[in-house]
PDB file of C-alpha atoms in Angstrom:
ATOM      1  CA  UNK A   1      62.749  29.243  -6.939  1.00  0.00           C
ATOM      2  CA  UNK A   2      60.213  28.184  -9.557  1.00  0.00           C
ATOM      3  CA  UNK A   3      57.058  26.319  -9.113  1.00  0.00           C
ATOM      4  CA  UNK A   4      56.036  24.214 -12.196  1.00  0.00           C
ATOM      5  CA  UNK A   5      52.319  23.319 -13.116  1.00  0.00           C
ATOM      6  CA  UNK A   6      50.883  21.379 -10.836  1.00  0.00           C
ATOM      7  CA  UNK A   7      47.208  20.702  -8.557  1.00  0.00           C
ATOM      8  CA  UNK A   8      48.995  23.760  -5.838  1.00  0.00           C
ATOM      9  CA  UNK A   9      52.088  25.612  -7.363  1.00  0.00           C
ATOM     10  CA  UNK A  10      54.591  26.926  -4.899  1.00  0.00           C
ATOM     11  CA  UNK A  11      57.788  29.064  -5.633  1.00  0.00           C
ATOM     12  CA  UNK A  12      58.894  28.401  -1.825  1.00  0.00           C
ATOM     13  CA  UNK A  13      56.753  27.085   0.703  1.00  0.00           C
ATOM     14  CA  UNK A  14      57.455  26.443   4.255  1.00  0.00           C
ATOM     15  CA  UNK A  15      55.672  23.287   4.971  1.00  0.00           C
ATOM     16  CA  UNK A  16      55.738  21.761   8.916  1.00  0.00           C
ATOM     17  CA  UNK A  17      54.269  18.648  10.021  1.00  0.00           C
ATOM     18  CA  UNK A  18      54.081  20.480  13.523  1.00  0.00           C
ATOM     19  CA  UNK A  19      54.593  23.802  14.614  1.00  0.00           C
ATOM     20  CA  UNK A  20      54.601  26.809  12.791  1.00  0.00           C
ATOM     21  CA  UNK A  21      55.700  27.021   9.143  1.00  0.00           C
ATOM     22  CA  UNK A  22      57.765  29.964   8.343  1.00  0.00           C
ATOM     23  CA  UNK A  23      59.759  31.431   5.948  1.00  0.00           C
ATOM     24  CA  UNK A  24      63.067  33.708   7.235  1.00  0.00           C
ATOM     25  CA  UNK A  25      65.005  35.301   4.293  1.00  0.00           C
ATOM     26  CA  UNK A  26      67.825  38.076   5.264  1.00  0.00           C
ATOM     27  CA  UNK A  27      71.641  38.687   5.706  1.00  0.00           C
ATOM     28  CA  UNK A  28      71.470  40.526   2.618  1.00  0.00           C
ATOM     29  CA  UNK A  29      70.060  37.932   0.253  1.00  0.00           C
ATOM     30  CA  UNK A  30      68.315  38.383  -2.771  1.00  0.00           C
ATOM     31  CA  UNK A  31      65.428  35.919  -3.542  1.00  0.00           C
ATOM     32  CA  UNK A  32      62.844  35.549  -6.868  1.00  0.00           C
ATOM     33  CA  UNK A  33      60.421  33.424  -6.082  1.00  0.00           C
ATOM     34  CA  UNK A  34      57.562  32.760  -8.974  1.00  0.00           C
ATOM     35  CA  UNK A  35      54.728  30.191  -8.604  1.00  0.00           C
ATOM     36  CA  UNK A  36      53.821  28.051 -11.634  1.00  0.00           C
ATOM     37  CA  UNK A  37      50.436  27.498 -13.328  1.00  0.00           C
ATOM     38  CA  UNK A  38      47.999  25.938 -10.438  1.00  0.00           C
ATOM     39  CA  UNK A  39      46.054  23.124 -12.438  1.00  0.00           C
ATOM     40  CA  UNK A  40      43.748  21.812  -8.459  1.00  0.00           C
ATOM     41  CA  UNK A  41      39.800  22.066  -9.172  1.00  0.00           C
ATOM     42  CA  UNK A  42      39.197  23.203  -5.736  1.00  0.00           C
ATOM     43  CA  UNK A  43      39.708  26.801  -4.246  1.00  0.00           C
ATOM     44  CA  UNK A  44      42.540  25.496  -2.268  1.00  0.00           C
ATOM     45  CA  UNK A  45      44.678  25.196  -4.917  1.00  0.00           C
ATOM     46  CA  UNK A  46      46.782  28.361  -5.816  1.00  0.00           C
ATOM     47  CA  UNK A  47      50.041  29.447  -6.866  1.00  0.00           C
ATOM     48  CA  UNK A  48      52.186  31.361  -4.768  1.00  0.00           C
ATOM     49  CA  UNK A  49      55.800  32.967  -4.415  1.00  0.00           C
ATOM     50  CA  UNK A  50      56.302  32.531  -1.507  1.00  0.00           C
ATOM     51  CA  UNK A  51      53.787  30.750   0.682  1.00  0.00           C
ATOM     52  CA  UNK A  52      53.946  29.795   4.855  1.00  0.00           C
ATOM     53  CA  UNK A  53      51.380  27.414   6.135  1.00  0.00           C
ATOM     54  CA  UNK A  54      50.577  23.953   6.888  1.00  0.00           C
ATOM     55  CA  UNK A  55      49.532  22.759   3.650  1.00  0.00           C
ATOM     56  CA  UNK A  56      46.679  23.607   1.129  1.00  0.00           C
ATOM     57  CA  UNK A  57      43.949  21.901   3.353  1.00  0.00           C
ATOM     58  CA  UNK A  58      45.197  22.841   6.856  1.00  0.00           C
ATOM     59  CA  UNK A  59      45.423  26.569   7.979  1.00  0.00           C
ATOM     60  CA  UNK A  60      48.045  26.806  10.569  1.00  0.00           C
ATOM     61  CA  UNK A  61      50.007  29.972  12.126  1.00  0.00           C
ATOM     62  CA  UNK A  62      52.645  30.571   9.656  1.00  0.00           C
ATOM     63  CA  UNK A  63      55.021  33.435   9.042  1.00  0.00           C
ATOM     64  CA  UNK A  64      57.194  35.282   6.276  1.00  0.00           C
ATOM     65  CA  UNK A  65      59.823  37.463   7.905  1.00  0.00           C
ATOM     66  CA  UNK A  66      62.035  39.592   5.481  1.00  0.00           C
ATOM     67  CA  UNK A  67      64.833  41.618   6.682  1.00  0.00           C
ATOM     68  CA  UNK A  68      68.242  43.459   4.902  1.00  0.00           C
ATOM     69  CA  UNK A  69      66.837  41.709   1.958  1.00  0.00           C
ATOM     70  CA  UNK A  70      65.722  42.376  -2.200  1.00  0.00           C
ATOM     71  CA  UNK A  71      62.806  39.703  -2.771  1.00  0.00           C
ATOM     72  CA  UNK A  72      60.992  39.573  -5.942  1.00  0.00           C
ATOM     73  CA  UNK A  73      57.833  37.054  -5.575  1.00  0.00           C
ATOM     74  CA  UNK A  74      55.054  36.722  -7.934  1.00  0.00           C
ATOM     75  CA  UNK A  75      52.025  34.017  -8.060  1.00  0.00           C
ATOM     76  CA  UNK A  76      51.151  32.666 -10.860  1.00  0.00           C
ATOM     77  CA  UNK A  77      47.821  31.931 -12.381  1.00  0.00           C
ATOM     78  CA  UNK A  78      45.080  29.532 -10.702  1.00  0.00           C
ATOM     79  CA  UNK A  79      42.613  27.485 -12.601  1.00  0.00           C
ATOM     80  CA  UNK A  80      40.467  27.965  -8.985  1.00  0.00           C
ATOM     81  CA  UNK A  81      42.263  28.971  -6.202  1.00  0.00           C
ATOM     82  CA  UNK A  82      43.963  32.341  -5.425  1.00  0.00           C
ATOM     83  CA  UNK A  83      47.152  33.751  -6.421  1.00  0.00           C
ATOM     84  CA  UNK A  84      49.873  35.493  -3.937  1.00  0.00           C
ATOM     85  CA  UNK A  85      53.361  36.848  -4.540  1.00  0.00           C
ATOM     86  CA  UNK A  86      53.806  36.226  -0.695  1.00  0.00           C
ATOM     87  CA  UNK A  87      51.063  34.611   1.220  1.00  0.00           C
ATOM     88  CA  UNK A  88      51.143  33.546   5.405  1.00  0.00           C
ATOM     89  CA  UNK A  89      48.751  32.504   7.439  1.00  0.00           C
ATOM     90  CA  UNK A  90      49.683  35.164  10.485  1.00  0.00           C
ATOM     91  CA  UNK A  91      52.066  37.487   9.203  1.00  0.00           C
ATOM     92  CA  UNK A  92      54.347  39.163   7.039  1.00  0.00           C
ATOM     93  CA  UNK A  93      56.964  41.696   8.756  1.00  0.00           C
ATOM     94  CA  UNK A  94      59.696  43.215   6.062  1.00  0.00           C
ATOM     95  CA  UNK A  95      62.329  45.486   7.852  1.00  0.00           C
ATOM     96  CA  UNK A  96      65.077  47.172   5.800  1.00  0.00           C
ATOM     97  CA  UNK A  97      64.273  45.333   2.624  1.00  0.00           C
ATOM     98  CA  UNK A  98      63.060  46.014  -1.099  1.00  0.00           C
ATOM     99  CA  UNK A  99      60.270  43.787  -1.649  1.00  0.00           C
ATOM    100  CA  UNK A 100      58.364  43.237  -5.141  1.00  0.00           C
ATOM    101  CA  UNK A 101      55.519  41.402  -4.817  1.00  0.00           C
ATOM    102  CA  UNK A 102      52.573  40.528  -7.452  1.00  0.00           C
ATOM    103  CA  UNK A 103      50.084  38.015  -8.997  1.00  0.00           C
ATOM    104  CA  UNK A 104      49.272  36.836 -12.386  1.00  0.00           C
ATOM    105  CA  UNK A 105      46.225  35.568 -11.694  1.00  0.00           C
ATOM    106  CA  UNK A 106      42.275  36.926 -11.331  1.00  0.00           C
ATOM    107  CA  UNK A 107      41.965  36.373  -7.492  1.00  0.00           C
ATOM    108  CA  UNK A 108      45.349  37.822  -6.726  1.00  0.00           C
ATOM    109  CA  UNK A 109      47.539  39.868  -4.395  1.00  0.00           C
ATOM    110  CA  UNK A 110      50.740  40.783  -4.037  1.00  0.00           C
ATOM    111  CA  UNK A 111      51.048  40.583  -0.705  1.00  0.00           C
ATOM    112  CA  UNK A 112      48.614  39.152   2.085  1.00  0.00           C
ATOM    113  CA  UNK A 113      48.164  37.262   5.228  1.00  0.00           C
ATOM    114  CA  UNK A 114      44.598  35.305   6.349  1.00  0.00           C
ATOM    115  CA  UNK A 115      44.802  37.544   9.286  1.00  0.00           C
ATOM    116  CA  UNK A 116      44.029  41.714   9.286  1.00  0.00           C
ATOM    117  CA  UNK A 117      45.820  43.869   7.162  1.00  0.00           C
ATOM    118  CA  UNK A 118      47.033  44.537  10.758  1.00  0.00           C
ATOM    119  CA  UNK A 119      48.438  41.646  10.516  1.00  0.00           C
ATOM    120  CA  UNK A 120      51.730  42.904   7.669  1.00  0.00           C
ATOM    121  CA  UNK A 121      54.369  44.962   9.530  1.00  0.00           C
ATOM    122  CA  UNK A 122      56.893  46.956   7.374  1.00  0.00           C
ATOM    123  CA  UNK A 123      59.893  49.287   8.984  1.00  0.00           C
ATOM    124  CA  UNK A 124      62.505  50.826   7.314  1.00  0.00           C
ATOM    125  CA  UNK A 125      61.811  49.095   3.486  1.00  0.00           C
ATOM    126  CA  UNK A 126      60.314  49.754   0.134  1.00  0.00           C
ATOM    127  CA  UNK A 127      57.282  47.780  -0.752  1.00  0.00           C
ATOM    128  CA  UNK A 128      55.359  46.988  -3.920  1.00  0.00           C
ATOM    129  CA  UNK A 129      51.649  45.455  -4.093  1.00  0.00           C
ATOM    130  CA  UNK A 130      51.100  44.671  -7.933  1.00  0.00           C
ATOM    131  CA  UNK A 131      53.004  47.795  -9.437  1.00  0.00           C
ATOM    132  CA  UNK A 132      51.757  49.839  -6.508  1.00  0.00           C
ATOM    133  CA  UNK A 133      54.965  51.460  -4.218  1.00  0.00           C
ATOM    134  CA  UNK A 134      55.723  52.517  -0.820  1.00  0.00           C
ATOM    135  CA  UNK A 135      58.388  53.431   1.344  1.00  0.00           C
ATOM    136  CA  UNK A 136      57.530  52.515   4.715  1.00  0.00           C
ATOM    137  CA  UNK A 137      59.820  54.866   7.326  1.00  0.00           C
ATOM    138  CA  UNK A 138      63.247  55.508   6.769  1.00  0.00           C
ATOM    139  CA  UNK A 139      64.749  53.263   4.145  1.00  0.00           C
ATOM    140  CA  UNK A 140      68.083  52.325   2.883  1.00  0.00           C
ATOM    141  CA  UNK A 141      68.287  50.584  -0.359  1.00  0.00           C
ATOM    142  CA  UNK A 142      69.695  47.375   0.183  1.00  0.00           C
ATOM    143  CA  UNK A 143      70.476  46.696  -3.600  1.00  0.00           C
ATOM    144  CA  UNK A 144      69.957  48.256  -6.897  1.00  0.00           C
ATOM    145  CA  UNK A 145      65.669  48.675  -7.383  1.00  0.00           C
ATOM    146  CA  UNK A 146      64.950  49.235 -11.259  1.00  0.00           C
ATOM    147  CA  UNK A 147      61.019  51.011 -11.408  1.00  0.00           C
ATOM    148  CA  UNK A 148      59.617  49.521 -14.581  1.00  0.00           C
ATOM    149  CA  UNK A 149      57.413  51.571 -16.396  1.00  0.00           C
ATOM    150  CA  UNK A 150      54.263  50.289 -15.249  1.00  0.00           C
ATOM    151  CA  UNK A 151      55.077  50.581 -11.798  1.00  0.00           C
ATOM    152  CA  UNK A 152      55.061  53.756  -9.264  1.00  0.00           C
ATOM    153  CA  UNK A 153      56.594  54.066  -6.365  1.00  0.00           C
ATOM    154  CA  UNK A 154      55.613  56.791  -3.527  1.00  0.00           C
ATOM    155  CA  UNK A 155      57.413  58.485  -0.839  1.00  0.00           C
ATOM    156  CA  UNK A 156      55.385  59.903   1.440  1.00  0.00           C
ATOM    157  CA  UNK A 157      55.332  62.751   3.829  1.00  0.00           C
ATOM    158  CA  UNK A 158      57.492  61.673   6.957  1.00  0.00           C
ATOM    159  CA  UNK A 159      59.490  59.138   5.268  1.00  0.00           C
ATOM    160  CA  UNK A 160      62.856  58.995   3.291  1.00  0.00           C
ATOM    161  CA  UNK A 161      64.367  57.104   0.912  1.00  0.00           C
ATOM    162  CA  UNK A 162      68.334  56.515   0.546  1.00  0.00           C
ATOM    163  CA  UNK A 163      70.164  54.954  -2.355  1.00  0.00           C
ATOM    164  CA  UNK A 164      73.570  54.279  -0.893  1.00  0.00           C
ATOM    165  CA  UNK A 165      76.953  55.312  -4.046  1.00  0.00           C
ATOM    166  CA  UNK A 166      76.942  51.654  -4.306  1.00  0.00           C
ATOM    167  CA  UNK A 167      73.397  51.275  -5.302  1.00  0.00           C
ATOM    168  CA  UNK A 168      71.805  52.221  -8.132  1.00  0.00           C
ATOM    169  CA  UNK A 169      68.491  53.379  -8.769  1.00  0.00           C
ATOM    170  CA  UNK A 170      66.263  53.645 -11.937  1.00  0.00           C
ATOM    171  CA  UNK A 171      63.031  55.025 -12.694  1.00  0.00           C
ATOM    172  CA  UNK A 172      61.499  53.977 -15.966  1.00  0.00           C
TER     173      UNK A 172
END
């Protein structure tokens, strides 16, 4: 999913007239997810992967859930607003997933919620914040995870990291 150039530029975005917007990607999917070149004057406009809320004027609980998954997500560049590989207003939760997620712009983050950083939960998965890897608990890799050279990934102390035969894994 590719957002073009445009005022607010949105790879996916879970838009919801009422309620609460989310975004649910598992069953072993694997997702890209790049937002376009965000042309709006105002701060509200931004370009996102993957983005869960209202819309760009209205803040309203919204949630990205991630789970058995590989998602690649990357904002892309803002004339004013902010940039977000994944963005929700309450929370992002990632279980048993690879997840790379950046920002091409200034005022950017890879991944991030309006909320806490409280308010991202991640079990059992690899994570990456602009280049920057974790493994969070005891993950499986779900699919094959190439480390570019500019990127690191970290496995700390207490947590383990398994690359099934099936899977491959390469560190450039």
């Amino acid at each position: 999913a590719t957002g073009g150039n445009a005022f607010g530029s949105y790879g996916i975005w879970a838009s919801s007239i009422s309620g609460q917007p989310s975004v649910t990607i598992n069953g072993g999917a694997v997702v890209t997810a790049t937002g376009g070149e965000a042309t709006g004057n105002a701060e509200i406009y931004g370009s996102y992967g993957i983005n869960a809320r209202l819309d760009s004027t209205v803040s309203t609980a919204g949630t990205v859930t991630i789970a058995g998954s590989t998602v690649n997500a990357t904002g892309g560049t803002a004339k004013n607003g902010n940039s977000y590989g994944v963005y929700a207003e309450t929370s992002v939760s990632v279980t048993g997933s690879t997840v790379k997620a950046g920002s091409e712009g200034e005022n950017g983050e890879g991944i991030a919620t309006a909320g806490s950083p409280e308010s991202t939960e991640y079990e059992n998965s690899i994570i990456f914040n602009n280049g920057e890897g974790a493994v969070y608990g005891n993950a499986t890799l779900p699919g094959d995870l190439t480390i570019e050279q500019d990127e690191t990934l970290t496995i700390p102390d207490g947590t383990s990291l398994t690359v099934p035969e099936s899977v491959t894994l390469t560190n450039n």
